[in-house]
Short mmCIF file of C-alpha atoms and ligand atoms in Angstrom, two decimals:
data_model
loop_
_atom_site.label_atom_id
_atom_site.label_comp_id
_atom_site.label_asym_id
_atom_site.label_seq_id
_atom_site.Cartn_x
_atom_site.Cartn_y
_atom_site.Cartn_z
CA MET A 1 65.19 52.10 173.25
CA ILE A 2 66.44 55.24 174.91
CA LEU A 3 64.41 57.63 172.75
CA GLU A 4 61.50 56.56 170.63
CA ALA A 5 58.74 57.99 168.45
CA ARG A 6 55.73 55.69 168.48
CA ASP A 7 53.15 56.21 165.74
CA VAL A 8 53.66 59.96 165.96
CA GLY A 9 51.37 62.34 164.13
CA PHE A 10 51.79 66.08 164.28
CA ARG A 11 50.36 69.27 162.87
CA TYR A 12 51.24 72.86 163.79
CA PRO A 13 48.22 74.76 165.09
CA SER A 14 48.28 76.87 161.94
CA GLY A 15 48.67 74.21 159.30
CA ALA A 16 48.33 70.88 157.60
CA PRO A 17 49.66 67.60 159.06
CA VAL A 18 53.46 67.50 159.06
CA LEU A 19 54.10 64.03 160.49
CA ASP A 20 51.97 60.94 160.04
CA GLY A 21 52.43 57.59 161.78
CA VAL A 22 56.16 58.05 162.39
CA SER A 23 57.78 55.25 164.39
CA PHE A 24 61.49 54.83 165.04
CA GLY A 25 63.80 54.59 167.97
CA VAL A 26 67.41 54.68 169.00
CA THR A 27 69.09 52.26 171.38
CA PRO A 28 71.77 53.49 173.82
CA GLY A 29 75.12 54.18 172.20
CA ARG A 30 73.76 53.77 168.67
CA SER A 31 73.20 56.43 166.05
CA VAL A 32 70.29 57.08 163.74
CA ALA A 33 70.13 59.40 160.75
CA LEU A 34 66.97 61.14 159.63
CA VAL A 35 67.12 61.96 155.94
CA GLY A 36 64.63 63.41 153.51
CA GLU A 37 64.04 66.42 151.32
CA SER A 38 63.48 69.91 152.64
CA ALA A 39 60.09 70.24 154.41
CA ALA A 40 59.86 66.45 154.96
CA GLY A 41 59.38 67.12 158.69
CA LYS A 42 62.86 66.31 160.02
CA THR A 43 63.28 69.41 162.19
CA THR A 44 59.72 69.07 163.48
CA LEU A 45 60.44 65.48 164.49
CA LEU A 46 63.55 66.61 166.40
CA ARG A 47 61.44 69.25 168.19
CA LEU A 48 59.08 66.49 169.29
CA LEU A 49 61.98 64.28 170.43
CA LEU A 50 63.26 67.25 172.44
CA GLY A 51 59.87 67.80 174.03
CA LEU A 52 59.63 71.33 172.57
CA ARG A 53 56.34 70.28 170.94
CA ARG A 54 53.85 67.56 171.86
CA PRO A 55 52.70 65.04 169.26
CA THR A 56 49.13 65.49 168.02
CA SER A 57 48.79 61.70 168.14
CA GLY A 58 51.04 58.85 169.22
CA ALA A 59 53.83 59.32 171.76
CA VAL A 60 57.47 60.19 172.26
CA LEU A 61 59.12 58.00 174.86
CA PHE A 62 62.35 58.50 176.78
CA GLN A 63 63.61 55.35 178.48
CA GLY A 64 60.24 53.76 177.83
CA ALA A 65 58.12 56.49 179.43
CA PRO A 66 56.31 59.46 177.84
CA LEU A 67 58.34 62.68 177.91
CA PRO A 68 57.99 64.42 181.24
CA THR A 69 55.84 67.52 181.59
CA GLY A 70 56.66 68.66 185.16
CA HIS A 71 59.46 71.16 185.70
CA ARG A 72 61.73 68.85 187.69
CA ALA A 73 61.30 65.90 185.36
CA ALA A 74 61.88 68.18 182.38
CA ARG A 75 65.17 69.28 183.96
CA GLU A 76 66.20 65.69 184.38
CA PHE A 77 65.32 65.04 180.74
CA ARG A 78 67.50 68.03 179.67
CA ARG A 79 70.33 66.51 181.61
CA HIS A 80 70.12 63.51 179.25
CA VAL A 81 69.09 64.96 175.90
CA GLN A 82 70.84 67.91 174.30
CA THR A 83 70.88 69.41 170.85
CA VAL A 84 73.04 71.09 168.20
CA PHE A 85 71.43 73.27 165.53
CA GLN A 86 72.32 73.90 161.93
CA ASP A 87 73.52 77.44 161.90
CA PRO A 88 76.47 78.23 164.16
CA TYR A 89 75.98 81.95 163.43
CA SER A 90 72.42 82.35 164.68
CA SER A 91 72.49 79.69 167.40
CA LEU A 92 75.07 81.49 169.58
CA ASP A 93 74.11 84.74 171.34
CA PRO A 94 76.65 87.32 170.05
CA ARG A 95 76.47 89.39 173.27
CA GLN A 96 77.58 86.57 175.54
CA LYS A 97 81.03 85.24 176.17
CA VAL A 98 81.66 81.64 175.18
CA SER A 99 81.95 80.67 178.86
CA ARG A 100 78.39 81.85 179.46
CA ILE A 101 77.06 80.25 176.28
CA VAL A 102 78.56 76.86 177.07
CA ALA A 103 77.37 77.08 180.70
CA GLU A 104 73.75 77.75 179.71
CA PRO A 105 72.56 74.09 179.89
CA LEU A 106 74.55 73.66 183.12
CA ARG A 107 72.51 76.49 184.64
CA ALA A 108 69.27 75.16 183.19
CA VAL A 109 69.88 71.71 184.62
CA GLY A 110 71.10 72.96 188.00
CA PHE A 111 74.85 72.34 188.05
CA THR A 112 76.79 74.81 190.17
CA ASP A 113 80.41 73.99 189.26
CA HIS A 114 80.35 75.62 185.84
CA GLU A 115 83.98 76.53 185.28
CA PRO A 116 85.60 73.07 185.26
CA ARG A 117 82.75 71.68 183.18
CA VAL A 118 83.01 74.48 180.62
CA SER A 119 86.78 73.94 180.38
CA ALA A 120 86.34 70.19 179.97
CA ALA A 121 83.71 70.68 177.25
CA LEU A 122 85.87 73.18 175.33
CA ASP A 123 88.81 70.82 175.58
CA ALA A 124 86.69 67.88 174.36
CA VAL A 125 85.74 69.77 171.17
CA GLY A 126 89.33 70.85 170.49
CA LEU A 127 89.07 74.53 171.48
CA PRO A 128 91.67 76.24 173.66
CA VAL A 129 90.56 76.93 177.23
CA ASP A 130 90.98 80.70 176.68
CA ALA A 131 88.14 80.52 174.13
CA ALA A 132 85.92 80.86 177.20
CA ASP A 133 86.74 84.56 177.54
CA ARG A 134 86.01 85.45 173.94
CA TYR A 135 82.84 86.21 171.94
CA PRO A 136 81.31 84.10 169.12
CA HIS A 137 82.22 86.63 166.39
CA GLU A 138 85.90 86.00 167.08
CA PHE A 139 85.55 82.44 165.76
CA SER A 140 85.16 80.82 162.33
CA GLY A 141 82.04 78.85 161.38
CA GLY A 142 83.63 75.52 162.24
CA GLN A 143 84.88 76.82 165.59
CA ARG A 144 81.42 78.19 166.34
CA GLN A 145 79.93 74.80 165.65
CA ARG A 146 82.51 73.40 168.11
CA ILE A 147 81.24 75.92 170.67
CA ALA A 148 77.67 74.75 170.02
CA ILE A 149 78.77 71.13 170.46
CA ALA A 150 80.64 72.06 173.67
CA ARG A 151 77.43 73.64 174.96
CA ALA A 152 75.50 70.46 174.15
CA ILE A 153 77.96 68.08 175.82
CA ALA A 154 78.72 70.24 178.90
CA VAL A 155 76.08 68.42 180.96
CA GLU A 156 77.44 65.08 179.69
CA PRO A 157 74.18 64.06 178.06
CA THR A 158 73.27 60.54 176.99
CA VAL A 159 71.68 61.59 173.71
CA LEU A 160 72.67 64.25 171.21
CA LEU A 161 70.16 65.44 168.62
CA ALA A 162 71.89 67.28 165.78
CA ASP A 163 69.92 69.14 163.11
CA GLU A 164 72.03 69.54 159.97
CA PRO A 165 75.11 70.34 162.07
CA VAL A 166 77.48 70.52 159.09
CA SER A 167 75.33 71.88 156.28
CA ALA A 168 76.36 75.51 156.83
CA LEU A 169 80.09 74.63 156.72
CA ASP A 170 82.61 74.34 153.91
CA VAL A 171 83.79 70.87 152.88
CA THR A 172 87.02 70.71 154.90
CA THR A 173 85.37 72.04 158.03
CA LYS A 174 82.48 69.65 157.52
CA VAL A 175 84.83 66.66 157.60
CA ARG A 176 86.48 67.91 160.80
CA ILE A 177 83.15 68.36 162.57
CA ILE A 178 82.00 64.90 161.44
CA ASP A 179 85.27 63.49 162.81
CA LEU A 180 84.63 65.30 166.09
CA LEU A 181 81.11 63.86 166.36
CA ALA A 182 82.50 60.38 165.61
CA GLU A 183 85.13 60.85 168.32
CA LEU A 184 82.55 62.00 170.87
CA ARG A 185 80.41 58.98 170.03
CA ALA A 186 83.36 56.67 170.53
CA THR A 187 84.80 58.23 173.69
CA ARG A 188 81.55 59.11 175.48
CA GLY A 189 79.22 56.44 174.14
CA LEU A 190 76.93 59.25 173.01
CA THR A 191 73.68 58.21 171.39
CA LEU A 192 73.19 60.31 168.26
CA VAL A 193 70.19 61.30 166.19
CA LEU A 194 71.48 63.15 163.15
CA VAL A 195 69.45 65.07 160.59
CA SER A 196 71.56 65.54 157.51
CA HIS A 197 71.38 66.11 153.76
CA ASP A 198 74.94 64.92 153.59
CA LEU A 199 74.77 61.21 152.91
CA ALA A 200 78.53 60.89 153.29
CA ALA A 201 78.16 62.21 156.85
CA VAL A 202 75.27 59.82 157.41
CA ALA A 203 77.27 56.88 156.06
CA SER A 204 80.24 57.62 158.29
CA LEU A 205 78.34 58.43 161.49
CA CYS A 206 75.09 56.51 161.63
CA ASP A 207 74.33 52.85 162.25
CA GLU A 208 70.77 53.22 161.07
CA THR A 209 68.93 55.46 158.65
CA VAL A 210 65.31 56.54 158.59
CA VAL A 211 63.99 58.05 155.36
CA LEU A 212 61.16 60.59 155.70
CA GLU A 213 59.04 61.62 152.76
CA ARG A 214 56.44 64.31 153.45
CA GLY A 215 56.05 63.30 157.07
CA ARG A 216 55.99 59.54 156.61
CA VAL A 217 58.72 56.96 157.08
CA VAL A 218 59.21 55.28 153.71
CA GLU A 219 62.24 53.20 154.60
CA GLN A 220 64.40 52.45 157.63
CA GLY A 221 67.14 50.02 158.47
CA PRO A 222 70.92 49.64 158.73
CA THR A 223 72.59 52.56 156.94
CA GLY A 224 74.57 50.25 154.65
CA ALA A 225 71.38 48.60 153.43
CA VAL A 226 69.31 51.78 153.10
CA LEU A 227 72.00 53.73 151.23
CA GLY A 228 73.62 50.74 149.52
CA SER A 229 70.55 48.92 148.23
CA PRO A 230 67.50 51.09 148.83
CA ARG A 231 64.15 49.37 148.40
CA ASP A 232 62.07 52.52 148.16
CA ALA A 233 61.81 54.66 145.02
CA TYR A 234 61.98 57.89 147.05
CA THR A 235 65.19 56.75 148.77
CA ARG A 236 66.71 55.93 145.38
CA LYS A 237 65.76 59.38 144.09
CA LEU A 238 67.23 61.00 147.20
CA ILE A 239 70.52 59.12 146.75
CA ALA A 240 70.63 59.89 143.03
CA SER A 241 70.25 63.61 143.81
CA ILE A 242 73.48 63.55 145.84
CA PRO A 243 76.48 64.15 143.55
CA ARG A 244 78.58 61.30 144.89
CA LEU A 245 79.03 59.00 147.82
CA PRO A 246 82.38 57.89 149.21
N1 ADP B 1 56.51 76.72 163.31
C1 ADP B 1 55.83 76.24 162.25
N2 ADP B 1 54.54 76.55 162.03
C2 ADP B 1 53.86 76.07 160.97
N3 ADP B 1 54.40 75.23 160.05
C3 ADP B 1 55.69 74.87 160.22
C4 ADP B 1 56.47 75.36 161.31
N4 ADP B 1 57.72 74.83 161.21
C5 ADP B 1 57.71 74.06 160.10
N5 ADP B 1 56.50 74.08 159.50
C6 ADP B 1 56.11 73.34 158.28
O1 ADP B 1 56.24 71.95 158.56
C7 ADP B 1 56.76 71.25 157.43
C8 ADP B 1 58.01 70.48 157.83
O2 ADP B 1 59.03 71.41 158.17
P1 ADP B 1 60.40 70.97 158.84
O3 ADP B 1 60.10 70.08 159.98
O4 ADP B 1 61.17 72.20 159.09
O5 ADP B 1 61.03 70.10 157.65
P2 ADP B 1 62.58 69.76 157.35
O6 ADP B 1 63.38 69.99 158.58
O7 ADP B 1 62.56 68.32 156.91
O8 ADP B 1 62.99 70.66 156.22
C9 ADP B 1 57.00 72.29 156.35
O9 ADP B 1 55.92 72.29 155.47
C10 ADP B 1 57.06 73.59 157.12
O10 ADP B 1 56.60 74.66 156.33
MG1 MG B 2 65.03 71.16 158.95
#
């Protein structure tokens, strides 16, 4: 396993338990989907996998060891694990040029040769190199999500955690971004953890699927089996609530 949640429980300081006994992992180069209704705890689980929050019980492991706490080790972790958020409008600072936005993880991790890496990342997501000199508002939603993906892959991470990366996009754009993620998986061997409501995206991108219901894993396994012949009543309900699958 490259990234693993082991019997993870979590509650925010202010509230009730959000995650309870969650265990799942992803092996290098593979992809896992996290699905479940709104408020199931998917985003919280990603925050724990990113080390932004610590589990209340259980552990999150990266390459078999608990997530690092020291500054240097945390930098090394960031070098390997990057993220893309849902909303390409709020996730990009409107006052900064794209070059600076995409270079942000490079700075955080300690790279000094930003320019060639920013160009390579923009090229990899299908944006023209001159996008670097422009501002986020000059781009469409799909292009902004490409900028966010360029930012995530600029450090050439091993693992990408994506939280509903296509749910704010229209159907055509959605398909293009899913294709891009599939291409990045294939060409870079990226390990992917994808949170998505879009079961078509899940079916096309993810080897395995984990179903969360109110903070608990109710079903997990190969995506074909989970979506094709779900054993759990909640999973069946979730699939039935999606208008249609490909
Ligand atoms: N920062 C927070 N403080 C307190 N409660 C939170 C916070 N973020 C999320 N929650 C609560 O945790 C639960 C799970 O939320 P979330 O992880 O965002 O679910 P999902 O991504 O599956 O919709 C919800 O009940 C939500 O209200
Ligand atoms: Mg969420």
